[in-house]
Amino acid sequence: MPELTYLEALRQGMWEEMARDERVFILGEDVGIYGGAFKVTEGFFEKFGASRVIDTPISEAAIVGAAAGAAHMGLRPVAEMQFIDFISCAYDMLTNYVATARYRAGLSTPIVVRGPSGGFVRGGPFHSQMPEAAFFHTPGLKLVAPATVRDAKGLIKAAIRDDDPVIYLEHKFLYRRIKENIPEGEDIITPIGKARIAREGKDLTIVTYSAMVWKSLEAAEQIEKEDGASVEVIDLRTLLPMDDAAIIASVKKTNRALVVHEDTRTGGIAGEIIARINEQAFEWLDAPVMRVTAHDTPIPYAPTLEDFVLPQAQDVVKAARWLLAY
Amino acid sequence: MTAGTVPASTIPAGLNREQLLEIYYFLRLTRSLEERLVNLYRQSKVIGGLYRSLGQEGESVASAYALRPGDILSPLIRNLGSMLVRGAKPVEVLRQYMAKATSPTKGRELNIHFNDLQLGYLGQISHLGDMVPVMAGIALSFKLRKETRVGLVYVGDGATSAGAFHEGINFAAVQHLPLVVIVEHNGFSYSTPTSRQTAVERLAVKAKGYGIPGVTVDGNDVLAVYEVTRDAVERARVGGGTTLIEVVTYRRKGHAEHDDQRYQSKDEIAKWEGNDPVDRYVETLQKNGWADSTILAAIDARVTGQLDQAVAECENDPLPSIDTALTEVFANPPSAERLWFRDA
Ligand SMILES: Cc1ncc(C[n+]2csc(CCOP(=O)(O)OP(=O)(O)O)c2C)c(N)n1
Ligand SMILES: [Mg+2]
């Protein structure tokens, strides 16, 4: 079984879908000959040609809008944002045009908008963002955020096959840092809307996604070793539609919950997750549901500042201990 | 000038000899500062990416030099030279790249993303095109207050594709604002050749669509860029409105230091190396008898000394303390809350 990085798994997933379905095509800035700023689409131009791997002008609104139009006509575009931070330039297209298309007009818009998100790479305020909250709030968009190599592949394939618009948030810190054996030829599809138990436990549930899955697992190990408590980690994988059943089942088992995300606190999706736990599992709770998030500032450039602003494994440990002792 | 050399010919564009030498100083300072940054980058002292302007220093320096005190420009990533002309200090740039606590943004922002509105520059954000509307607003403030000040904004050939560019330049044009928009036609946006960015050959023709004058100038001819920019700036100053200037140049380095430039032809790079703006300027100075090699060497030595000092001054500065991580988010209350799970 070949060992793949997260980035290679994403690439392989797109590659297989392009090979399988001629309606699938890629568009974005520098995705062609250059293979993308992070080389996610390396080799695609040579294999699939200029008509299916389209280098676009620096026009995020046009990239997403054109993807939508092509999708209405039965194509399956995968649009790359060079950094996900630039998706804000396509906010209008995504939230007003794309998200409402099915409800208001009965139009199918099967597009994927993907791009490198997240911090811990010293990228400063405009190359480090987690943009999910703005789109999470907009009915009509699906959101996925893989944490593992397997899901990097499984979710891109599922997103491309989905009949609705999907925003696929890959984490650039994970690109080349994690590896996994992925069986060749196996059609790996991670169903959209299904969370995964990343680690089983019985004393506390951590609900998280993307790179924070790894920090949460690190914290869980430490607590097991040092405190003897057993922590369950739920990797959401899909943020919208959210897998309430998986979250609630775990909380009913452990009676304590902590939500961890890399995005800032205020208006971050942890608030919504906590509300759902309150609505659906209040009587099972032995402690208030808490959250560990980034501080409410832009993401600063200097390592000292970035490490302070973003959530760390030790924050998860501290919050988990507080909950376990409650 | 020693006796016996050719008599100096008249200096064009209303410049004098001191100004010619000052322009040379800024060209040399820009290039040498970037070379220092490359060394620091290789030693991993530059925290993030490094973006060179090799081959484009001429247009940056010359266009900024056409401004007067009180005017304000907004640079792009490759306009280090423009920032230096407006008074940004090499040590500030070094500190920014190295994310030092002492940097103008206290380590919050990177490279040349910083401002000094008194000196006359407003730092960019990464989102391309965004500074065009913002600079239209700066120019609007000049107009509303009846000040004879001018704004200048740089935008890449690639960034002319961004919606914000269109909205901003159109706003400036229709409001008849004192704004000069310099479009840097340097052949590429990252790996994408200009021919895949726009269907026009000359970016200056876009001006027609906004109803403003558009000019194209050889971006590697320092004096030509100076003259064209000065004309546009002075026209804007007396109520003549917005101008688009296309400077034709070439990006000889990759998008950033990590870029292998696989998509650029070696011949083309070599061709443009032979059209280097600094070399050309030196030749012009010497050929016309406006400067000799002794005086230029003295300027080079001065630059070297200043940069030695600047690097020594900041190399060992500390990174920002975490006490500054949450401050100045608002005017009032200034700080973001320190979250409960974070150990003191
Ligand atoms: C809205 C937006 N989209 C994408 C990017 C990523 N990006 C940064 S620089 C660049 C190329 C810029 O090319 P150009 O405007 O020609 O300027 P140059 O680098 O040639 O000076 C791209 C695509 C960005 N910064 N902003
Ligand atoms: Mg360019």
XYZ file of C-alpha atoms and ligand atoms in Angstrom:
697
model
C 0.000 0.000 0.000
C 1.495 3.338 -1.006
C 1.958 5.960 1.664
C 0.423 9.276 0.664
C 0.553 12.719 2.165
C -2.635 14.672 2.772
C -1.857 16.777 -0.290
C -1.178 13.743 -2.465
C -4.418 12.153 -1.351
C -6.355 15.265 -2.306
C -4.576 15.316 -5.655
C -5.273 11.637 -6.229
C -8.944 12.084 -5.415
C -9.320 14.890 -7.944
C -7.279 12.980 -10.493
C -9.482 9.901 -10.209
C -12.637 11.977 -10.558
C -11.250 13.770 -13.624
C -10.366 10.420 -15.163
C -13.737 8.900 -14.269
C -15.993 11.754 -15.319
C -15.250 14.008 -18.265
C -17.622 16.647 -16.939
C -15.163 17.438 -14.143
C -12.753 20.291 -14.793
C -10.496 22.555 -12.743
C -10.226 26.321 -12.823
C -8.202 28.748 -10.762
C -5.118 30.935 -10.610
C -1.850 29.237 -11.632
C -3.421 25.761 -11.498
C -2.247 24.789 -14.992
C 1.382 24.741 -16.067
C 2.534 25.739 -12.595
C 0.383 23.116 -10.888
C -0.964 25.520 -8.263
C 0.753 27.584 -5.584
C 1.032 24.461 -3.397
C 1.327 22.036 -6.340
C -1.997 20.385 -5.605
C -2.794 20.201 -9.325
C 0.703 19.243 -10.434
C 0.574 17.108 -13.577
C -3.098 17.769 -14.316
C -2.448 20.174 -17.156
C -0.163 17.670 -18.888
C -2.636 14.834 -18.402
C -6.001 16.486 -18.961
C -5.089 19.458 -21.150
C -5.766 23.162 -21.165
C -9.499 22.825 -21.675
C -9.970 20.919 -18.420
C -7.327 22.672 -16.331
C -7.947 26.362 -16.801
C -5.625 29.122 -15.653
C -7.826 32.080 -14.861
C -7.248 35.779 -14.289
C -7.077 36.985 -10.678
C -10.843 37.186 -10.407
C -12.311 35.092 -7.613
C -15.847 36.326 -8.220
C -15.580 35.332 -11.879
C -14.028 31.975 -11.019
C -16.925 31.056 -8.754
C -19.559 32.672 -10.955
C -18.272 30.937 -14.071
C -18.118 27.648 -12.201
C -21.761 28.128 -11.257
C -22.830 28.826 -14.822
C -20.962 25.822 -16.149
C -22.465 23.686 -13.403
C -25.982 24.731 -14.382
C -25.197 23.326 -17.813
C -24.180 19.955 -16.429
C -20.449 20.337 -15.938
C -18.713 19.673 -12.596
C -16.201 22.435 -11.946
C -13.654 22.359 -9.160
C -12.547 25.929 -8.433
C -9.331 26.590 -6.579
C -8.826 29.642 -4.389
C -5.054 30.165 -4.289
C -5.412 30.776 -0.564
C -8.820 30.339 0.991
C -8.481 33.874 2.378
C -9.313 35.138 -1.114
C -12.693 33.415 -1.060
C -13.917 36.639 0.535
C -13.630 38.217 -2.933
C -16.231 35.663 -4.090
C -18.456 36.022 -1.034
C -21.240 37.684 -2.982
C -21.248 34.997 -5.682
C -21.251 32.182 -3.160
C -23.770 33.479 -0.691
C -26.165 35.326 -2.980
C -25.958 33.506 -6.253
C -24.739 29.964 -5.639
C -26.249 29.233 -2.239
C -29.752 30.307 -3.203
C -29.880 28.808 -6.698
C -31.685 25.589 -5.885
C -34.202 27.068 -3.456
C -35.141 30.162 -5.408
C -34.820 28.862 -8.951
C -34.618 25.099 -8.884
C -31.134 25.264 -10.365
C -28.569 22.610 -9.716
C -25.092 24.050 -8.989
C -22.717 21.160 -8.351
C -19.495 23.078 -7.853
C -16.594 22.525 -5.492
C -14.680 25.524 -4.219
C -11.501 24.432 -2.499
C -8.352 26.004 -1.157
C -5.625 26.035 1.468
C -6.904 27.305 4.768
C -5.657 27.690 8.301
C -2.686 28.966 10.208
C 0.400 27.751 12.070
C 2.485 28.598 8.985
C 3.506 32.218 9.750
C 1.350 33.468 6.911
C 0.069 36.623 8.616
C -3.483 37.995 8.543
C -4.271 37.146 4.896
C -2.783 33.705 4.411
C -3.969 32.004 7.606
C -7.716 32.284 7.783
C -10.384 29.700 8.545
C -13.388 31.042 6.618
C -16.092 28.525 7.543
C -18.241 30.686 9.799
C -19.275 33.128 7.061
C -20.456 30.323 4.812
C -21.809 28.129 7.598
C -24.320 30.858 8.228
C -25.577 30.760 4.639
C -28.255 28.137 3.893
C -27.538 26.287 0.665
C -23.827 25.642 0.949
C -22.159 22.469 2.162
C -18.853 22.633 4.003
C -16.277 19.926 4.489
C -12.901 20.067 6.259
C -10.815 16.881 6.196
C -8.338 16.135 8.978
C -6.861 12.890 7.675
C -5.166 11.697 4.519
C -7.990 9.275 3.859
C -10.652 11.938 4.200
C -8.664 14.413 2.115
C -9.234 11.957 -0.695
C -12.632 10.664 0.313
C -14.164 14.081 0.799
C -12.924 15.633 -2.425
C -14.401 12.722 -4.329
C -17.676 12.986 -2.461
C -17.719 16.754 -2.951
C -17.219 16.439 -6.702
C -20.008 13.878 -6.934
C -22.392 15.878 -4.761
C -25.228 17.667 -6.520
C -24.921 20.773 -4.350
C -22.208 23.405 -3.973
C -19.502 22.252 -1.573
C -16.752 24.337 -0.018
C -13.807 22.064 0.654
C -11.383 23.438 3.246
C -8.017 21.731 3.145
C -5.551 22.629 5.881
C -2.201 23.790 4.554
C -0.380 22.858 7.772
C -1.358 19.232 7.135
C -0.415 19.168 3.440
C 2.937 17.464 3.818
C 2.993 16.751 7.532
C 0.756 13.704 7.738
C 0.990 10.416 5.834
C -1.166 7.341 5.608
C -1.300 4.141 3.615
C -4.097 4.379 1.106
C -4.982 1.254 -0.854
C -4.619 1.850 -4.555
C -7.639 1.470 -6.765
C -10.085 1.406 -3.877
C -12.876 3.874 -4.440
C -12.606 5.857 -1.238
C -15.627 8.047 -0.673
C -16.172 9.793 2.643
C -19.906 10.408 2.856
C -20.785 14.052 3.289
C -22.622 14.662 6.546
C -20.938 11.860 8.495
C -18.570 12.468 11.394
C -15.941 10.001 12.510
C -14.831 8.873 15.936
C -11.119 9.667 15.813
C -10.532 8.228 19.276
C -12.875 6.386 21.558
C -13.355 7.417 25.157
C -15.921 7.535 27.896
C -15.262 10.510 30.175
C -15.322 13.521 27.851
C -16.219 14.266 24.225
C -14.136 16.650 22.170
C -15.921 17.805 19.017
C -13.509 19.207 16.464
C -12.380 19.221 12.813
C -9.501 19.945 10.465
C -6.019 20.425 11.968
C -7.462 20.735 15.479
C -8.258 17.021 15.383
C -4.537 16.382 15.767
C -4.099 18.827 18.630
C -7.125 17.295 20.341
C -5.743 13.791 19.928
C -2.451 14.944 21.393
C -4.308 16.391 24.376
C -6.372 13.225 24.783
C -3.236 11.075 24.905
C -1.666 13.311 27.496
C -4.768 13.216 29.692
C -4.999 9.474 29.432
C -1.368 9.136 30.454
C -1.290 11.738 33.186
C -4.830 11.676 34.562
C -6.087 8.253 33.582
C -9.224 9.761 32.053
C -10.522 8.622 28.699
C -11.354 11.238 26.103
C -13.359 10.665 22.941
C -12.502 12.782 19.914
C -15.138 13.352 17.240
C -13.765 14.516 13.880
C -16.719 16.221 12.215
C -15.288 16.007 8.675
C -18.413 17.719 7.354
C -19.416 20.972 9.020
C -22.598 21.360 7.012
C -24.826 19.415 7.090
C -23.670 18.649 10.610
C -23.774 15.123 11.973
C -25.837 15.876 15.076
C -26.454 12.188 15.714
C -22.745 11.430 16.093
C -22.188 14.368 18.422
C -25.212 13.639 20.567
C -24.512 9.909 20.825
C -21.036 10.650 22.093
C -22.170 13.298 24.563
C -24.831 10.977 25.941
C -22.086 8.451 26.558
C -19.502 10.767 28.165
C -21.772 13.465 29.678
C -19.179 16.151 29.087
C -18.317 18.064 25.940
C -15.653 20.423 24.678
C -15.730 22.010 21.215
C -12.369 22.895 19.677
C -11.786 24.969 16.559
C -9.046 27.069 15.037
C -11.324 29.898 13.959
C -11.862 32.819 16.313
C -14.367 32.490 19.124
C -17.093 35.056 18.524
C -19.460 33.884 15.829
C -17.387 30.752 15.296
C -19.253 27.530 14.679
C -18.514 26.200 18.177
C -21.412 28.367 19.331
C -23.790 26.484 17.032
C -22.447 23.087 18.062
C -22.904 23.965 21.727
C -26.454 25.112 21.063
C -27.271 21.801 19.412
C -25.846 19.858 22.351
C -27.937 21.969 24.709
C -31.064 21.410 22.659
C -30.605 17.689 22.218
C -28.665 16.397 25.218
C -29.074 18.861 28.073
C -30.229 16.254 30.569
C -27.219 14.075 29.902
C -24.739 16.816 30.693
C -22.722 16.815 33.900
C -20.910 20.045 33.074
C -21.383 23.123 30.900
C -20.249 22.661 27.334
C -17.079 24.683 26.780
C -15.026 25.733 23.763
C -11.383 26.223 22.881
C -10.858 28.557 19.934
C -8.532 31.230 18.634
C -8.600 34.578 20.348
C -10.715 37.284 18.727
C -7.999 39.037 16.717
C -6.693 38.870 13.157
C -3.971 36.224 12.815
C -0.611 37.897 13.445
C 2.607 37.107 11.570
C 5.238 36.768 14.298
C 5.575 33.194 15.602
C 5.227 34.282 19.220
C 1.991 36.123 18.495
C 0.506 33.531 16.174
C 1.175 30.767 18.670
C -0.512 32.818 21.345
C -3.582 33.739 19.333
C -4.247 30.267 17.907
C -5.425 27.393 20.101
C -2.795 24.871 21.186
C -2.876 21.326 22.531
C -2.139 22.607 26.033
C -5.264 24.769 25.909
C -7.270 21.666 25.111
C -5.609 19.831 27.994
C -6.444 22.624 30.401
C -10.058 22.930 29.309
C -10.518 19.170 29.323
C -9.145 18.912 32.861
C -11.476 21.633 34.028
C -14.433 19.775 32.550
C -13.356 16.414 33.933
C -13.085 17.925 37.400
C -16.409 19.712 37.212
C 33.491 66.265 -12.794
C 37.156 66.570 -13.660
C 38.316 68.988 -16.288
C 38.641 67.543 -19.753
C 35.507 65.341 -19.704
C 32.627 66.023 -22.052
C 30.552 68.975 -20.973
C 27.379 67.936 -19.170
C 24.279 68.066 -21.327
C 21.085 69.610 -20.040
C 19.300 67.458 -17.502
C 15.736 66.627 -18.589
C 12.462 66.673 -16.703
C 13.367 69.674 -14.612
C 15.674 67.614 -12.456
C 19.002 68.798 -11.125
C 22.200 66.920 -10.511
C 21.569 66.352 -6.806
C 18.213 64.833 -7.628
C 19.734 62.564 -10.246
C 22.183 61.304 -7.664
C 19.447 60.896 -5.092
C 17.484 58.757 -7.527
C 20.595 56.665 -8.030
C 20.943 56.327 -4.277
C 17.398 54.962 -3.959
C 17.886 52.538 -6.830
C 21.015 51.171 -5.239
C 19.456 51.111 -1.789
C 16.465 49.123 -3.040
C 18.525 46.557 -4.858
C 21.066 46.149 -2.078
C 18.427 45.937 0.629
C 16.757 43.105 -1.249
C 20.103 41.364 -1.553
C 20.518 41.614 2.218
C 17.055 40.178 2.633
C 17.983 37.220 0.434
C 20.893 36.462 2.771
C 18.661 36.705 5.803
C 16.059 34.555 4.075
C 18.651 31.858 3.405
C 19.592 31.939 7.073
C 15.896 31.464 7.914
C 15.812 34.816 9.630
C 13.086 36.063 7.337
C 10.037 34.344 8.774
C 7.697 34.319 5.778
C 8.174 34.652 2.021
C 10.506 37.055 0.246
C 9.397 38.965 -2.839
C 11.970 40.565 -5.106
C 11.622 43.525 -7.424
C 14.805 42.836 -9.401
C 14.486 44.687 -12.689
C 11.576 46.800 -11.482
C 13.391 49.104 -9.081
C 13.538 51.819 -11.729
C 9.818 52.345 -12.107
C 9.182 52.112 -8.350
C 11.784 54.694 -7.448
C 11.161 57.058 -10.363
C 7.382 57.158 -9.989
C 7.508 57.738 -6.235
C 10.145 60.400 -6.779
C 7.617 62.358 -8.827
C 5.478 62.943 -5.726
C 5.779 65.855 -3.339
C 5.587 66.026 0.444
C 1.967 65.554 1.467
C 1.158 63.196 -1.388
C 0.375 59.587 -0.499
C 1.107 56.382 -2.344
C 0.125 52.791 -1.803
C 2.724 50.237 -2.853
C 2.476 46.651 -3.971
C 4.699 43.844 -2.840
C 7.342 44.821 -5.403
C 7.396 48.536 -4.619
C 10.018 48.515 -1.921
C 11.758 51.285 -3.846
C 8.678 53.502 -3.694
C 8.461 53.051 0.074
C 12.123 53.966 0.531
C 11.695 57.116 -1.555
C 8.801 58.154 0.683
C 10.986 57.751 3.742
C 10.508 54.183 4.946
C 13.764 53.072 6.546
C 15.673 49.942 5.607
C 15.767 48.915 9.248
C 11.974 49.028 9.351
C 11.737 46.765 6.322
C 14.251 44.333 7.818
C 12.325 44.230 11.059
C 9.052 43.628 9.242
C 10.433 40.671 7.317
C 11.955 39.226 10.489
C 8.723 39.777 12.483
C 10.522 41.757 15.159
C 8.751 43.371 18.080
C 10.370 46.622 17.001
C 8.899 46.503 13.488
C 6.398 49.184 12.442
C 3.548 46.686 12.843
C 5.042 45.145 15.997
C 5.316 41.797 14.267
C 1.662 41.648 13.306
C 2.075 42.075 9.556
C 4.714 40.981 7.116
C 7.169 42.425 4.581
C 6.297 45.913 3.329
C 2.744 45.887 4.650
C 3.109 48.954 6.845
C 2.258 52.620 6.683
C 3.239 56.115 7.580
C 0.635 58.563 6.393
C 2.760 61.502 7.507
C 5.627 60.411 5.285
C 3.120 59.471 2.624
C 2.612 55.743 2.199
C -0.275 53.466 3.002
C 0.601 49.762 3.265
C -1.295 47.236 1.226
C -3.217 44.187 2.268
C -2.710 40.943 0.378
C -6.051 40.978 -1.407
C -5.105 42.287 -4.818
C -6.891 45.316 -6.134
C -8.210 46.414 -2.750
C -5.903 49.399 -2.474
C -7.315 51.063 -5.596
C -10.676 51.985 -4.021
C -8.956 52.855 -0.745
C -6.592 55.222 -2.534
C -9.575 56.679 -4.369
C -10.902 57.488 -0.904
C -7.645 59.119 0.110
C -7.799 61.205 -3.048
C -11.443 61.984 -2.293
C -10.396 63.419 1.062
C -7.921 65.697 -0.738
C -10.646 66.868 -3.061
C -13.248 67.418 -0.359
C -10.812 69.445 1.721
C -9.609 71.355 -1.330
C -6.031 70.260 -0.673
C -3.556 70.191 -3.522
C -2.383 66.705 -2.670
C -2.257 63.665 -4.921
C -2.635 59.923 -4.440
C -0.734 57.254 -6.326
C -1.523 53.557 -6.312
C 0.332 50.631 -7.849
C -1.397 47.598 -9.254
C 0.037 44.582 -11.069
C -0.978 43.444 -14.530
C -2.593 40.491 -12.774
C -4.448 42.566 -10.244
C -6.157 44.567 -12.983
C -8.372 41.481 -13.265
C -9.680 41.937 -9.748
C -13.109 43.477 -9.366
C -11.838 45.989 -6.816
C -9.456 47.473 -9.394
C -12.306 48.182 -11.755
C -14.577 49.630 -9.105
C -11.838 51.781 -7.630
C -10.493 53.298 -10.833
C -13.981 53.920 -12.158
C -14.931 55.632 -8.899
C -11.841 57.838 -9.090
C -12.456 58.636 -12.730
C -16.088 59.617 -12.383
C -15.384 61.633 -9.248
C -12.496 63.300 -11.027
C -10.152 62.479 -8.163
C -6.465 63.379 -7.942
C -5.246 59.815 -8.306
C -2.532 58.261 -10.443
C -2.881 54.539 -11.062
C 0.318 52.814 -12.076
C -0.199 49.453 -13.710
C 2.972 47.388 -13.610
C 3.080 45.280 -16.719
C 5.852 42.889 -15.736
C 4.910 39.907 -17.853
C 3.513 37.688 -15.128
C 1.192 37.319 -12.248
C 2.745 34.472 -10.325
C 3.074 31.910 -13.160
C 0.368 33.334 -15.392
C 1.607 35.335 -18.398
C -0.125 38.649 -18.997
C -1.581 37.230 -22.210
C -3.721 34.877 -20.106
C -4.705 37.646 -17.720
C -6.128 40.110 -20.196
C -7.028 40.137 -23.879
C -5.589 43.604 -24.426
C -2.011 44.034 -25.509
C -1.494 47.432 -23.918
C -2.974 47.829 -20.473
C -3.063 51.594 -20.965
C -6.022 51.149 -23.310
C -8.149 50.226 -20.314
C -8.087 53.922 -19.425
C -10.402 54.574 -22.381
C -13.096 52.499 -20.748
C -12.981 54.758 -17.732
C -12.781 57.982 -19.682
C -9.372 58.960 -18.358
C -5.970 59.443 -19.995
C -3.821 56.330 -20.326
C -0.130 56.274 -21.162
C 2.417 53.543 -21.692
C 6.013 54.084 -20.667
C 9.202 52.044 -20.756
C 9.384 50.975 -17.123
C 13.115 50.403 -17.231
C 13.826 53.948 -18.358
C 14.059 55.770 -15.052
C 13.833 59.291 -16.395
C 10.949 58.485 -18.712
C 8.927 56.993 -15.845
C 9.724 60.018 -13.731
C 8.578 62.415 -16.393
C 5.348 60.633 -17.247
C 4.427 60.222 -13.589
C 5.268 63.811 -12.765
C 3.035 65.027 -15.582
C 0.132 62.901 -14.354
C 0.701 63.915 -10.737
C 0.847 67.603 -11.543
C -2.227 67.375 -13.736
C -4.078 65.671 -10.884
C -2.876 68.361 -8.500
C -4.535 71.116 -10.489
C -7.854 69.324 -10.876
C -7.095 67.285 -13.979
C -8.386 64.046 -12.446
C -7.210 60.459 -12.672
C -4.563 58.993 -14.983
C -3.613 55.412 -15.707
C 0.059 54.787 -16.450
C 1.197 51.448 -17.774
C 4.853 50.830 -16.989
C 6.303 48.087 -19.133
C 8.900 46.073 -17.297
C 9.777 42.506 -16.438
C 9.849 40.404 -13.287
C 13.271 38.755 -13.428
C 12.883 36.733 -10.256
C 10.120 34.291 -9.442
C 6.922 35.374 -7.762
C 8.750 34.780 -4.483
C 12.081 33.277 -3.521
C 10.608 29.772 -3.294
C 9.343 29.903 -6.899
C 11.498 27.894 -9.337
C 10.404 30.031 -12.354
C 9.937 26.914 -14.473
C 7.433 28.799 -16.601
C 9.778 31.679 -17.505
C 12.098 31.414 -20.460
C 15.790 31.731 -19.637
C 16.365 33.686 -22.827
C 13.737 36.174 -21.913
C 15.197 36.675 -18.444
C 18.627 37.149 -19.999
C 17.236 39.615 -22.498
C 15.757 41.720 -19.736
C 18.920 41.471 -17.720
C 20.502 43.342 -20.595
C 17.818 45.982 -20.152
C 18.403 46.471 -16.451
C 16.994 49.796 -15.212
C 19.872 50.501 -12.845
C 22.540 49.726 -15.439
C 20.726 51.839 -17.981
C 20.440 54.716 -15.581
C 24.131 54.584 -14.699
C 24.970 54.601 -18.372
C 22.749 57.628 -18.950
C 24.339 59.488 -16.074
C 27.850 58.803 -17.250
C 27.264 59.242 -20.958
C 25.757 62.670 -20.391
C 28.417 63.691 -17.946
C 25.946 64.024 -15.043
C 27.941 61.696 -12.805
C 31.188 59.794 -12.935
C 32.092 56.439 -11.526
C 33.832 57.942 -8.505
C 30.756 59.670 -7.269
C 28.559 56.633 -7.931
C 31.014 54.396 -6.081
C 30.808 56.750 -3.140
C 27.034 56.366 -3.109
C 27.387 52.595 -3.297
C 29.706 52.709 -0.308
C 27.260 54.858 1.594
C 24.471 52.356 0.902
C 26.651 49.459 2.009
C 27.489 51.233 5.228
C 23.875 52.087 5.933
C 22.719 48.545 5.327
C 25.517 47.046 7.440
C 24.357 49.283 10.207
C 20.664 48.546 9.668
C 21.164 44.785 9.764
C 23.380 45.008 12.841
C 20.864 47.254 14.510
C 17.949 44.863 14.263
C 19.187 41.337 13.667
C 19.071 40.497 17.351
C 15.914 42.368 18.212
C 13.398 40.181 20.044
C 10.222 38.753 18.605
C 7.094 40.390 20.016
C 6.080 39.544 23.542
C 2.774 37.727 23.925
C 1.578 40.631 26.060
C 1.028 42.491 22.802
C -0.954 39.732 21.065
C -4.408 40.951 22.037
C -4.003 44.709 22.216
C -5.288 47.412 19.858
C -8.123 45.460 18.313
C -10.429 48.420 18.876
C -9.921 51.992 19.997
C -12.230 51.256 22.873
C -12.081 48.848 24.576
C -8.656 48.253 23.085
C -7.940 44.626 23.842
C -9.473 41.316 22.954
C -10.297 39.093 25.897
C -7.667 36.616 26.954
C -9.469 33.297 26.856
C -9.921 31.428 30.107
C -8.045 28.275 29.162
C -4.821 30.095 28.372
C -2.277 29.857 31.180
C -0.894 33.132 32.453
C -7.606 38.644 -4.527
C -6.331 37.888 -4.574
N -6.280 36.720 -5.246
C -5.140 36.007 -5.283
C -4.022 36.444 -4.656
C -2.747 35.608 -4.688
N -1.681 36.298 -5.403
C -0.757 37.029 -4.755
S 0.280 37.830 -5.783
C -0.454 37.154 -7.156
C 0.024 37.528 -8.506
C 0.023 39.015 -8.684
O 0.377 39.376 -9.977
P 0.455 40.887 -10.420
O -0.777 41.606 -9.982
O 0.782 40.922 -11.847
O 1.646 41.486 -9.532
P 3.194 41.061 -9.596
O 3.382 39.936 -8.650
O 3.529 40.715 -10.993
O 3.931 42.273 -9.119
C -1.513 36.333 -6.778
C -2.386 35.585 -7.691
C -4.121 37.656 -3.940
N -3.071 38.148 -3.262
N -5.266 38.360 -3.921
Mg 2.627 41.132 -12.776
